[in-house]
mmCIF file of C-alpha atoms in Angstrom:
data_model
loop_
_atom_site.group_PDB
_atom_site.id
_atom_site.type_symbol
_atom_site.label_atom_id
_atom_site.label_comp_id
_atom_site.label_asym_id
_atom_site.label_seq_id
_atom_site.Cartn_x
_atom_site.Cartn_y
_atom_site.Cartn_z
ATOM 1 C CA UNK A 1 156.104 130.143 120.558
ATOM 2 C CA UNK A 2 159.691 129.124 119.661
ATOM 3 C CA UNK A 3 161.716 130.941 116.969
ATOM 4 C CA UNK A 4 161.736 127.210 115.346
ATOM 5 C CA UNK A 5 157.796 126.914 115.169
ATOM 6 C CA UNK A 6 158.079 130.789 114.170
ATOM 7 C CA UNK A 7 160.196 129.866 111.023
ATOM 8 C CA UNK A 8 158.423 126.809 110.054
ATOM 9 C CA UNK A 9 155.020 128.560 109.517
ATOM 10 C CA UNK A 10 156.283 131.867 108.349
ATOM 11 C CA UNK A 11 158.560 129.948 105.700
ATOM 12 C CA UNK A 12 154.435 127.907 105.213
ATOM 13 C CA UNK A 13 152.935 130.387 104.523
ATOM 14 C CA UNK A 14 155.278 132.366 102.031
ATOM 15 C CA UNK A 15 156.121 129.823 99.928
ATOM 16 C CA UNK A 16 152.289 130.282 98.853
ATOM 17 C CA UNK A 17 154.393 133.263 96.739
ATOM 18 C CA UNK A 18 156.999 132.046 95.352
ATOM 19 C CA UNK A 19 156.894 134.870 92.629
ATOM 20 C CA UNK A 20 156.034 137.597 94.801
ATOM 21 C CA UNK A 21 158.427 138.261 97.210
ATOM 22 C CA UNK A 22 157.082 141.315 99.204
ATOM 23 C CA UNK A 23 153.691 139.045 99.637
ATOM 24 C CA UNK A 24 156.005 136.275 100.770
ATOM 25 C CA UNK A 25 157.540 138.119 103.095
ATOM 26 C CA UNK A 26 154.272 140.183 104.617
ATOM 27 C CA UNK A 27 152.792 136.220 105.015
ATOM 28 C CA UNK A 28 155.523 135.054 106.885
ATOM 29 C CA UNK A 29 155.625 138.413 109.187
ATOM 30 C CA UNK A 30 151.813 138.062 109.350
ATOM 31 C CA UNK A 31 151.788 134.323 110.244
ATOM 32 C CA UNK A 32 153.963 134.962 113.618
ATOM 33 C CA UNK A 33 151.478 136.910 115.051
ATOM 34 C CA UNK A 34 148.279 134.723 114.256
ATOM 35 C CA UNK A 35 150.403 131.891 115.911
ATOM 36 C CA UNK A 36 151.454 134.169 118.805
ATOM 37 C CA UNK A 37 147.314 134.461 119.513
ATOM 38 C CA UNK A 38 146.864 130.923 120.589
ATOM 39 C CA UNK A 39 147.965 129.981 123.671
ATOM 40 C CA UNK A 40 151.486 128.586 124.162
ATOM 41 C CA UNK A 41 154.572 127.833 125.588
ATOM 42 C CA UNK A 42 157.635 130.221 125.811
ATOM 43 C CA UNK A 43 161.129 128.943 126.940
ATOM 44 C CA UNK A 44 162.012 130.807 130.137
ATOM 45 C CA UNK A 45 164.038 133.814 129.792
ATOM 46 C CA UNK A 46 166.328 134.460 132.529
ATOM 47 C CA UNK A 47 166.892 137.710 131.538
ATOM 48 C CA UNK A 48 163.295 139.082 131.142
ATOM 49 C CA UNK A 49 161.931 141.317 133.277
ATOM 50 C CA UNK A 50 158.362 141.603 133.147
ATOM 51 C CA UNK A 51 155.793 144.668 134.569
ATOM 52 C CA UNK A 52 152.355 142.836 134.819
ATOM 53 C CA UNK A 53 150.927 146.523 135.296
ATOM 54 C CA UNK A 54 152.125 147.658 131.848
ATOM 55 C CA UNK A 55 153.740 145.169 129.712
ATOM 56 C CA UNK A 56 155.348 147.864 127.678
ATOM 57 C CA UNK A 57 157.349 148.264 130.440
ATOM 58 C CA UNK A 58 159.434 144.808 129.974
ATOM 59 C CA UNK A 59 162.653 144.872 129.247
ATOM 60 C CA UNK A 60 165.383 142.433 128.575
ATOM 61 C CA UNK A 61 168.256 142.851 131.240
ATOM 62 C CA UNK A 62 172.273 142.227 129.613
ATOM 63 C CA UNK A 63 174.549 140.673 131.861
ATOM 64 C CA UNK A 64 175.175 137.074 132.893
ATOM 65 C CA UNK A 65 171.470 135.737 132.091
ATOM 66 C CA UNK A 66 171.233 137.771 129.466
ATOM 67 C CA UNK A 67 174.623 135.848 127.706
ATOM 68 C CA UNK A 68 172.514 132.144 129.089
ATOM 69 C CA UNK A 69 169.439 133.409 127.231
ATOM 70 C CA UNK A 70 171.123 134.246 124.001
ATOM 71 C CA UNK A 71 172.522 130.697 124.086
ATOM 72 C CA UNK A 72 169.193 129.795 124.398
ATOM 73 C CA UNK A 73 167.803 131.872 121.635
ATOM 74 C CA UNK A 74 170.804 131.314 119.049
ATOM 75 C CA UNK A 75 170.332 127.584 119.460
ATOM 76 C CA UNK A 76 166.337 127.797 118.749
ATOM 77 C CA UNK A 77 167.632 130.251 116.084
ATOM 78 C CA UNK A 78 169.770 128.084 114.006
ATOM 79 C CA UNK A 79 167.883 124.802 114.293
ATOM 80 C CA UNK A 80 164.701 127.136 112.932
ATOM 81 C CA UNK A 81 166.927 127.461 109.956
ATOM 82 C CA UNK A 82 167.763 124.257 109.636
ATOM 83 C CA UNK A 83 164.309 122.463 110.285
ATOM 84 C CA UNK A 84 162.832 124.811 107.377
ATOM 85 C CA UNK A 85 165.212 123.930 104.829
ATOM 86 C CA UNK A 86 164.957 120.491 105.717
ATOM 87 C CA UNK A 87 161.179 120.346 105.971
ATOM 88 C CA UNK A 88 161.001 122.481 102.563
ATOM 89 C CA UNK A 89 163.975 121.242 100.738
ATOM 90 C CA UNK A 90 162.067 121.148 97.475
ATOM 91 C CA UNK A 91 161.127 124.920 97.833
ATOM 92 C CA UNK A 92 163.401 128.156 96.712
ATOM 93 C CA UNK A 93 166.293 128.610 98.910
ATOM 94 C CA UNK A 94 164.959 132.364 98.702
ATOM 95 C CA UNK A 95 161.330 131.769 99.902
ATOM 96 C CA UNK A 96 162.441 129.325 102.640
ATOM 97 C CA UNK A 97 164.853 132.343 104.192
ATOM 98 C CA UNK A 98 162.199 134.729 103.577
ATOM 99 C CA UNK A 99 159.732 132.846 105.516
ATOM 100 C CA UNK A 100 161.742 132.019 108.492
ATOM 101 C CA UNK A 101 163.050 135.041 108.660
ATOM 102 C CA UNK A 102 160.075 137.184 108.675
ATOM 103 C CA UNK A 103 158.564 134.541 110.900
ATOM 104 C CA UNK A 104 161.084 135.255 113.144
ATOM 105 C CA UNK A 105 161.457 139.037 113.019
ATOM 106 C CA UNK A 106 158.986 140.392 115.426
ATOM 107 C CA UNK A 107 160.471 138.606 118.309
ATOM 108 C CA UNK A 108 163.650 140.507 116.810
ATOM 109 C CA UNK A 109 162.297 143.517 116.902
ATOM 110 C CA UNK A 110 161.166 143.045 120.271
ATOM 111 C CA UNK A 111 164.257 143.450 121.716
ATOM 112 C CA UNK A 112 165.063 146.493 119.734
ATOM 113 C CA UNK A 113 161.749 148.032 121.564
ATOM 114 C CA UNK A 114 162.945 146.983 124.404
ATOM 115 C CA UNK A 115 166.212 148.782 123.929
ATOM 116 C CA UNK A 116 165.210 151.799 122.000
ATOM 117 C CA UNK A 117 161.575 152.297 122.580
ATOM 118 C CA UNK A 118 160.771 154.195 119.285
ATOM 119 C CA UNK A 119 158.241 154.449 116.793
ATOM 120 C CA UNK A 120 157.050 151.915 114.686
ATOM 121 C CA UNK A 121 158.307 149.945 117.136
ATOM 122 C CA UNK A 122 156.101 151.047 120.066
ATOM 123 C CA UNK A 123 152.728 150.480 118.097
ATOM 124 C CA UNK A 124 154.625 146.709 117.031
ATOM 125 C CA UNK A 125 155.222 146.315 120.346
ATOM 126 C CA UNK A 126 151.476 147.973 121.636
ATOM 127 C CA UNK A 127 150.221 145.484 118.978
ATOM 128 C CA UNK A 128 152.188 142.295 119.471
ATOM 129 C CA UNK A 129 151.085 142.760 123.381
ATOM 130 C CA UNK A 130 147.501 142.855 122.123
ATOM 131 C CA UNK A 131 147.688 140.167 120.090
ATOM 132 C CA UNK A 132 149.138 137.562 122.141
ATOM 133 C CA UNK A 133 147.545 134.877 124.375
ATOM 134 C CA UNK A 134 147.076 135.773 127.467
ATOM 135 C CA UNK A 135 147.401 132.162 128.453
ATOM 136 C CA UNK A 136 150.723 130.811 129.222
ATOM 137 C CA UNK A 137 151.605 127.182 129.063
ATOM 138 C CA UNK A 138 154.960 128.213 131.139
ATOM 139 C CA UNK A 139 154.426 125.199 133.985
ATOM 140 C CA UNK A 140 153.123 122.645 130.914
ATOM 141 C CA UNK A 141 156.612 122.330 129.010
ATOM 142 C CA UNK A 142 155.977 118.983 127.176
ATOM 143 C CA UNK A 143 151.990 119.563 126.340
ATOM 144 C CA UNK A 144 153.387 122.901 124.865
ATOM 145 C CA UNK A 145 156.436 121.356 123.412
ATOM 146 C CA UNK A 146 154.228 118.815 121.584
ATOM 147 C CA UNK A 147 151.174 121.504 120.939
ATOM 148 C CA UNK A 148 153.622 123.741 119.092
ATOM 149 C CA UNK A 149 154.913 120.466 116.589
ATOM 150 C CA UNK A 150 151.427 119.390 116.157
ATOM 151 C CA UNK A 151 150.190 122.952 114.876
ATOM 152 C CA UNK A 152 153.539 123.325 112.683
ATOM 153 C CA UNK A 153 152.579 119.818 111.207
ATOM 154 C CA UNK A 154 149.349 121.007 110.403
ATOM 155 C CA UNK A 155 150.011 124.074 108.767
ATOM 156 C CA UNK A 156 152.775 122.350 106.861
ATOM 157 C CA UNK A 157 150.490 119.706 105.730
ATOM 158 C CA UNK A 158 148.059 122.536 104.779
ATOM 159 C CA UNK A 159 150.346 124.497 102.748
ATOM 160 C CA UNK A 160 152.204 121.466 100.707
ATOM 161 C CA UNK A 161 148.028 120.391 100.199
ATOM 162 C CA UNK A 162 147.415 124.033 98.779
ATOM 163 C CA UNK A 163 150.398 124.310 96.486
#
């Protein structure tokens, strides 16, 4: 998934607690990886590199790619910002960062496994690889651009019919 559909649904499912913002924050962290379990796109990484063997083996590699990628990510990155406190403009500027941000974190803290490789972030990282789909929409760019806005609709309509 994209940081930007990341931020929309964590920032969806935390403003569910506006008054309680540890519960806030656990739903938005919580919401990234039921999302990550249904099969997706991911923007191509340049700078990935990927053991099929044993995925806790991946790393990110800095250098040339890895300054393209960040591009990549910082762009996705700010207009996930921006898209959440457009879409929920009528919410607490608090609750919207929240969300997005702790929709966003465990891709975050991905790359610090993949740079450190300590605990908690091994089991994160043992559990995020557990988690998440096994099927990748990688060749299918516009089905899985359009997938990803039609589930971030949904859950957006969901939450504003909720609260």
């Amino acid at each position: 998934m994209t940081l930007t559909t990341h931020a929309v649904v964590g920032v969806a499912a935390a403003r569910l607690f506006p008054q309680m913002p540890v519960t806030a924050f656990l739903a938005g962290f919580c919401s990234h990886f039921l999302i990550d379990a249904i099969p997706h796109w991911d923007y191509h990484l340049r700078s990935a590199k990927y053991d099929v063997s044993n995925p806790l083996n991946n790393d990110m590699i800095i250098g040339s790619d890895f300054v393209f990628d960040l591009s990549k990510i910082l762009f996705d990155f700010i207009f996930a910002y921006w898209l959440s406190f457009w879409i929920f403009s009528g919410d607490s500027r608090g609750v919207i960062f929240v969300g997005a941000s702790a929709g966003m974190l465990p891709d975050a803290l991905q790359f610090a496994y993949f740079k450190i490789r300590r605990e908690p972030l091994i089991s994160l990282q043992r559990f995020h690889q557990w988690i998440h789909t096994g099927k990748k929409l990688r060749e299918q760019w516009i089905f899985g651009i359009v997938s990803q806005i039609m589930l971030s609709a949904a859950i957006i309509f969901l939450s504003f019919a909720i609260k």
